[in-house]
Each structure stands twice: as structure tokens, then as C-alpha cells.
Short mmCIF file of C-alpha atoms in Angstrom, two decimals:
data_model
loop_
_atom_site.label_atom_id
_atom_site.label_comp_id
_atom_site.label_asym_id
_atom_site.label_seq_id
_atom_site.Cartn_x
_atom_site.Cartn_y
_atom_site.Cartn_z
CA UNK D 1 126.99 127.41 110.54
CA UNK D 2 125.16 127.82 107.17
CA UNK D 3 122.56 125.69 105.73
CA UNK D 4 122.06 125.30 101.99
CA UNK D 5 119.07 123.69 100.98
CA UNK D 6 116.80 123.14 97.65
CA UNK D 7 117.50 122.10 94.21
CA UNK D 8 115.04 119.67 93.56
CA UNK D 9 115.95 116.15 91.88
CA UNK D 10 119.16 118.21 90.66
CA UNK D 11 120.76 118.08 94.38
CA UNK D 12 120.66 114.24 93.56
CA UNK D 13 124.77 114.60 92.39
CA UNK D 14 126.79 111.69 92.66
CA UNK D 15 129.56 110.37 94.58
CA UNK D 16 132.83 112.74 94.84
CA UNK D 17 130.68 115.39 93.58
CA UNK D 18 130.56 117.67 96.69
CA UNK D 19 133.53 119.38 97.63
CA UNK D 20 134.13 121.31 101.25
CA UNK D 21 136.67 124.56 101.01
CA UNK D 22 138.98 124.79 104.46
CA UNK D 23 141.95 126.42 105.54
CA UNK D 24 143.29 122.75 106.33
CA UNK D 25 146.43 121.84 104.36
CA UNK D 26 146.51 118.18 103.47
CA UNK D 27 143.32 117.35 104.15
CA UNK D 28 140.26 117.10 101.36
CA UNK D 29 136.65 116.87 102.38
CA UNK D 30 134.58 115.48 99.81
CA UNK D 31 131.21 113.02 99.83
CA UNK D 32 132.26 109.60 99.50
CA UNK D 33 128.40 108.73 98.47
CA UNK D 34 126.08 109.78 96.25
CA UNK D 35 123.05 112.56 97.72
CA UNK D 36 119.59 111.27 97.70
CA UNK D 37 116.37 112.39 98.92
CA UNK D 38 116.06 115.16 96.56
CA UNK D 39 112.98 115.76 94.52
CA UNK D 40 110.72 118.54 92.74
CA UNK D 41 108.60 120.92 94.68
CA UNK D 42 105.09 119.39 94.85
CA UNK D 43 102.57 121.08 92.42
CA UNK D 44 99.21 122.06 92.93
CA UNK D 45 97.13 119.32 90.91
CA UNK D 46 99.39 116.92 93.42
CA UNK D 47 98.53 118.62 96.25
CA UNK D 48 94.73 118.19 95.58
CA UNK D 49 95.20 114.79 95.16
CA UNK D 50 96.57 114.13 98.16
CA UNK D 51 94.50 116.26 99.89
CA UNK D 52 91.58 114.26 98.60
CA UNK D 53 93.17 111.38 99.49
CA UNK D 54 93.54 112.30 102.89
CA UNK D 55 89.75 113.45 103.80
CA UNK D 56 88.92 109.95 102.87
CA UNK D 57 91.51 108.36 105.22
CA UNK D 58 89.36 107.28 108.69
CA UNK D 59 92.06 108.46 111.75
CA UNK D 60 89.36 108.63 114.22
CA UNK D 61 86.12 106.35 115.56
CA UNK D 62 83.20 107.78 115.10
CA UNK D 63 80.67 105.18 113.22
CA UNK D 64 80.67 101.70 113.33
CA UNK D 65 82.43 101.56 109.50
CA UNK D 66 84.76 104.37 111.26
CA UNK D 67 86.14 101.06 113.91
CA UNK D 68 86.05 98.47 111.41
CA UNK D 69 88.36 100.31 109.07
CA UNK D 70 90.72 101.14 111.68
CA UNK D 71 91.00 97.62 113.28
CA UNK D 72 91.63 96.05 109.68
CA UNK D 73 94.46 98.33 108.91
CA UNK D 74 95.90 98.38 112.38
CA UNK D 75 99.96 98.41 111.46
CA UNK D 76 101.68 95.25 111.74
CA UNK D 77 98.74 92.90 111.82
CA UNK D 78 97.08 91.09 109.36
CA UNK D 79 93.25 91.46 110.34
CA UNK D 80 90.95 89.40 108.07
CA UNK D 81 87.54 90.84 109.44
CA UNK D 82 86.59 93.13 112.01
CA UNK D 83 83.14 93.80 112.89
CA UNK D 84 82.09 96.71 115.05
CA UNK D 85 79.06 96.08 117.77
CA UNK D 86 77.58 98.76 120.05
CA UNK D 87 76.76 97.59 122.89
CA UNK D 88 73.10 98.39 124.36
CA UNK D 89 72.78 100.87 126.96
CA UNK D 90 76.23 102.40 127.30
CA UNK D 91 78.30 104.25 124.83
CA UNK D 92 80.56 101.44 124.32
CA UNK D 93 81.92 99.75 121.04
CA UNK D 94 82.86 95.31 121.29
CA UNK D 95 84.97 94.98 118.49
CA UNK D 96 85.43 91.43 117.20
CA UNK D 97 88.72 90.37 115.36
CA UNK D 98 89.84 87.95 113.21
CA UNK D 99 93.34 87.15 112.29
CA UNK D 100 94.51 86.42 108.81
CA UNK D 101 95.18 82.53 108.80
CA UNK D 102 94.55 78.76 107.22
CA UNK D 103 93.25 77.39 110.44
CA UNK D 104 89.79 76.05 110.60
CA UNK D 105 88.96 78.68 113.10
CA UNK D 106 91.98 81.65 113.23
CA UNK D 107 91.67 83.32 117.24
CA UNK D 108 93.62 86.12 117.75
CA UNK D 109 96.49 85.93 120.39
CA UNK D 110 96.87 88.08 123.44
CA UNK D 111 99.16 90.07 121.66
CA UNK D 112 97.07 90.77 118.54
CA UNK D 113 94.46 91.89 121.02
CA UNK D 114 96.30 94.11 123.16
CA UNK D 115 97.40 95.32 119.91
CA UNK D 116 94.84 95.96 118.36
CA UNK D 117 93.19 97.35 121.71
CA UNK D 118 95.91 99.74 122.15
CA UNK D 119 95.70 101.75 118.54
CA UNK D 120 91.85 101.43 118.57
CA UNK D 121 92.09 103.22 121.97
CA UNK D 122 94.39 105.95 120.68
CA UNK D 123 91.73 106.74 117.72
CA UNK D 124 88.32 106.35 119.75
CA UNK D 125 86.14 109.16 121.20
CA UNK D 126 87.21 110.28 124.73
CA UNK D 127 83.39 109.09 126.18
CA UNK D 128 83.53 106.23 124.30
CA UNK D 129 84.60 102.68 125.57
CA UNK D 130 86.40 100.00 123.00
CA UNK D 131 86.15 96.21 124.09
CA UNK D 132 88.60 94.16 121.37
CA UNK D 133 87.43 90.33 121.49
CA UNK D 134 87.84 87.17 119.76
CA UNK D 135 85.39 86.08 117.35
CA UNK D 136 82.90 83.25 118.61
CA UNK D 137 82.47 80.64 116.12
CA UNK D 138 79.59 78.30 116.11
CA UNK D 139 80.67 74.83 114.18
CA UNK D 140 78.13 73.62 111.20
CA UNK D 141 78.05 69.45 111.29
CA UNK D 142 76.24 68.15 108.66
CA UNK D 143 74.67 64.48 108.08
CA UNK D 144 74.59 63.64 104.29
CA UNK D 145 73.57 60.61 102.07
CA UNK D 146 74.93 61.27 98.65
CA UNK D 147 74.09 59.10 95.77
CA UNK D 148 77.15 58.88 93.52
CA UNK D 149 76.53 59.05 89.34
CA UNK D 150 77.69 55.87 87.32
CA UNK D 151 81.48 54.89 87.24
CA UNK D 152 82.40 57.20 89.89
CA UNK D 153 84.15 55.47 92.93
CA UNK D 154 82.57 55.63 96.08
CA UNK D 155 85.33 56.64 98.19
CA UNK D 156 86.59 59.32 96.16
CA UNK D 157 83.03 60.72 96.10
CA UNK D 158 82.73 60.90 100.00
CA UNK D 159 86.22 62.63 100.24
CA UNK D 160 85.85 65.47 98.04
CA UNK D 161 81.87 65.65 99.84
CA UNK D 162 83.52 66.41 102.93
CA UNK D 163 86.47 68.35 101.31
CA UNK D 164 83.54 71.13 100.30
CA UNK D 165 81.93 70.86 103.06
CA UNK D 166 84.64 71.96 105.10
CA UNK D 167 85.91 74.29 102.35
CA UNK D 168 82.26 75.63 102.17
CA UNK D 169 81.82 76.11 106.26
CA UNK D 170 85.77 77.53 106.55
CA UNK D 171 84.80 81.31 107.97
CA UNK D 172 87.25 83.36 105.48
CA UNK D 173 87.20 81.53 102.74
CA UNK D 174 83.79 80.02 102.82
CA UNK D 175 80.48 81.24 102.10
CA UNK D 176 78.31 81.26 98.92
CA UNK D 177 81.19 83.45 97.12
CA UNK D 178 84.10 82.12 98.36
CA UNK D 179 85.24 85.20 100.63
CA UNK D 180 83.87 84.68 103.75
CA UNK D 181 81.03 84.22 105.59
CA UNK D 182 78.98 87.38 107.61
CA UNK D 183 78.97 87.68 110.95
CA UNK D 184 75.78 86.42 112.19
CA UNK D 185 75.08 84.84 109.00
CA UNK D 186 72.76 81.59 108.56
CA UNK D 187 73.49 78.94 106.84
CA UNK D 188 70.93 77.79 105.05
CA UNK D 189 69.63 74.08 103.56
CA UNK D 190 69.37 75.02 100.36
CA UNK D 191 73.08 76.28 100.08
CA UNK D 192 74.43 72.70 101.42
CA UNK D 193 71.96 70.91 98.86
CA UNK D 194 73.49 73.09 95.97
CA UNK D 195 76.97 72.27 97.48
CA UNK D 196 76.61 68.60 97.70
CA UNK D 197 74.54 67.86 94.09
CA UNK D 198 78.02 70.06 92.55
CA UNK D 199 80.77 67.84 93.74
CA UNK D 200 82.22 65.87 90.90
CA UNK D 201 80.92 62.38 90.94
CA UNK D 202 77.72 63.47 92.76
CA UNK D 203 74.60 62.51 91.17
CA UNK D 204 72.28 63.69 93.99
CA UNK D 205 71.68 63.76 97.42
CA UNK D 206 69.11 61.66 98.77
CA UNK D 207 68.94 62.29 102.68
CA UNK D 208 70.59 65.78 104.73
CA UNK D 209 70.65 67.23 107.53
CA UNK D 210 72.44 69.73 109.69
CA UNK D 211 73.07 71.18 113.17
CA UNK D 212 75.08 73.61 115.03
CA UNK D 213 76.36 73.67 118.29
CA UNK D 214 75.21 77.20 119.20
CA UNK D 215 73.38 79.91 118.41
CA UNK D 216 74.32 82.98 115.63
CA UNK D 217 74.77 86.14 116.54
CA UNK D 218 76.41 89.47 115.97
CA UNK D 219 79.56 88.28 117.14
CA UNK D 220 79.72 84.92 116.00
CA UNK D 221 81.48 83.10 112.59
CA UNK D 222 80.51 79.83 111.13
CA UNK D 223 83.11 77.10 110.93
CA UNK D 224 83.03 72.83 109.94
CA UNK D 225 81.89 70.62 112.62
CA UNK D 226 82.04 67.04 112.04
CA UNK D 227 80.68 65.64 109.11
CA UNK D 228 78.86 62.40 108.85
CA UNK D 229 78.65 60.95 104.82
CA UNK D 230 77.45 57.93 102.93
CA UNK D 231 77.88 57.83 99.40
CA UNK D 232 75.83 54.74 97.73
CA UNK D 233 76.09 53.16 94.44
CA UNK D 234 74.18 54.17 91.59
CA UNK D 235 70.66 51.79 91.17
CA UNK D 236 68.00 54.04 89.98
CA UNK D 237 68.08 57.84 88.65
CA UNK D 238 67.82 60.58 91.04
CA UNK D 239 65.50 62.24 88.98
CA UNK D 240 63.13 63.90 92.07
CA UNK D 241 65.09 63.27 94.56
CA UNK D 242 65.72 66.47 95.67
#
């Protein structure tokens, strides 16, 4: 057999447009479809660009940043955040996942794990150790008494308090930017009090306080607790109340 090959996007004829010479009588062989797949030999200023393209492309573990990249675009998962942490005293990498998702608090399945697990474990160091975990999330309840301004109805006011609150506290869509908050990140009073005093029909808040129900760290998201608010009427200004 011989093998013809080449052509570029010119190969790319159309349907009836190849045509095989035999010694059969009566019979015609001929492409019913049209040829694809044919294309332009790659030039040089395309070749650099991939090339550059592909030294910034991370296919093995090395850093922290190295893991973190790779567990985010693991193929066929959606990974929200990834966080790489080394653990002390061994050479040994925990990396926490999060799935993409609209619950309060997405957990990866067993599946996404062992997953994820198995392609970070194809792309790690040979001495080095990958752990793949779930993310721990530590809830955020806070205790607010929010003054509403005049003409705004009370119970409207307390719903859309506790609406951003538990917008605010969400772990991938929360945060003082909207995208997120940090692992290990704080919340802090001053963010809730900026929160609260920017709700429509807020005037100001006159009493709050918070708690969690653990403590932050390295591998841990904040996400809403249970909320406890009491919006009053209107009597005096709130100038200096907060």
C-alpha cells in the first residue's frame, strides 16, 4: 500500500471529489463525504507562541501555586478553590477542595475526591505525599439590632438584613468583594457594621454582635450561621450611634 499525504487546507475537497482507479468492472470507488482535517503547515511566529504558551502551563507539583493550579483545572470537575497546605514535619502536601455550587456550604463527594486525588497523584513529586480533603467551614451567627430609617417597613427591613448577611458570610460568593472569602480569613466587626448600615431601609445599627462555632485556620471557609435580628421603628436619629 501507498500513502499520500499533505496539501494543507487544499486536501479539504468535497464530497464525490476523490476518485479510486481499479481493475474492477462495474464497480466505482469514490468518497461519499467531504475530507476534513486538513490545514496549513504551522509557521514559526505560531510555533513560538505556543511554545510560550506551553512553558507557562503547570503539568507537575512542585510549589504550593504549582498544586493549586492543578487541582482547579483537574478535567471534568468544576473546582471553585483549592488551597495547597504543607504539612509540618514531613514532605507532604493536604490539599483542600471546594466544589463549584449554590449551597450554603458546597463539600466535595467521594468521587470528586478520589478524583481529584487520582490526577494530583499522577502530577506530584515521587517523595512527595498528596492528602485531597474537604474544606472545614466554621459558621458566622450574628446578633443584630437594626434601627430602620422613616417609612421603611419593619419586616421588609429584617429580611433583606438577613438576606446580606447570609449573602455576605456565603464562602464563594461572599467576602468584602463579592468573590469569595480566604481561607483562614477573619471576619471582622467592622465589615458586618458596614454591611448592616448599607441595606436599603437601614438607618443604623444600634446593638451587634457575633460568634463562630470554631476556630479559623488554614483549612477552614467561613459560612452563615444563624442569625438573630430586630429591626425597631424609627424615634430618634441615629446620628452616633455607631
Amino acid at each position: 500500500l501507498s500513502y499520500r499525504s499533505g496539501g494543507g487546507a487544499a486536501g479539504n475537497v468535497g464530497a464525490g471529489a476523490i476518485k479510486l482507479a481499479h481493475d474492477l468492472p462495474g464497480i466505482d470507488v469514490t468518497s461519499i463525504f467531504p475530507a476534513s482535517g486538513g490545514r496549513e503547515a504551522e509557521d514559526t511566529e505560531a510555533a513560538w507562541f505556543r511554545l510560550r504558551r506551553q512553558l507557562k502551563e503547570v503539568s507537575r507539583g512542585v510549589t504550593a501555586a504549582d498544586y493549586e493550579q492543578l487541582a482547579v483545572n483537574t478535567p471534568g470537575l468544576r473546582v471553585a478553590r483549592a488551597k495547597a497546605v504543607p504539612v509540618p514535619g514531613v514532605n507532604a502536601v493536604r490539599m483542600v477542595v471546594v466544589p463549584f455550587g449554590f449551597a450554603a456550604e458546597p463539600v466535595p463527594g467521594s468521587g470528586f475526591l478520589q478524583t481529584e486525588r487520582e490526577h494530583l497523584h499522577r502530577r506530584r513529586l515521587i517523595t512527595t505525599l498528596v492528602e485531597v480533603v474537604a474544606p472545614r467551614y466554621v459558621r458566622v451567627s450574628v446578633s443584630a439590632t437594626v434601627q430602620a430609617s422613616p417609612g421603611s417597613a419593619v419586616d421588609r427591613v429584617r429580611e433583606a438584613v438577613v438576606e446580606a448577611l447570609n449573602g455576605f458570610l456565603h464562602p464563594l460568593k461572599g467576602g468584602p468583594g463579592g468573590t469569595g472569602w480566604e481561607f483562614g480569613r477573619e471576619v471582622h466587626r467592622s465589615e458586618l457594621y458596614a454591611l448592616l448600615t448599607g441595606v436599603d431601609g437601614a438607618d443604623c445599627v444600634t446593638d451587634l454582635v457575633f460568634a463562630q462555632d470554631g476556630q479559623m485556620d488554614e483549612t477552614s471557609l467561613v459560612s452563615s450561621g444563624r442569625h438573630t435580628v430586630e429591626v425597631t421603628e424609627p424615634e430618634t436619629a441615629c446620628g452616633g450611634n455607631y
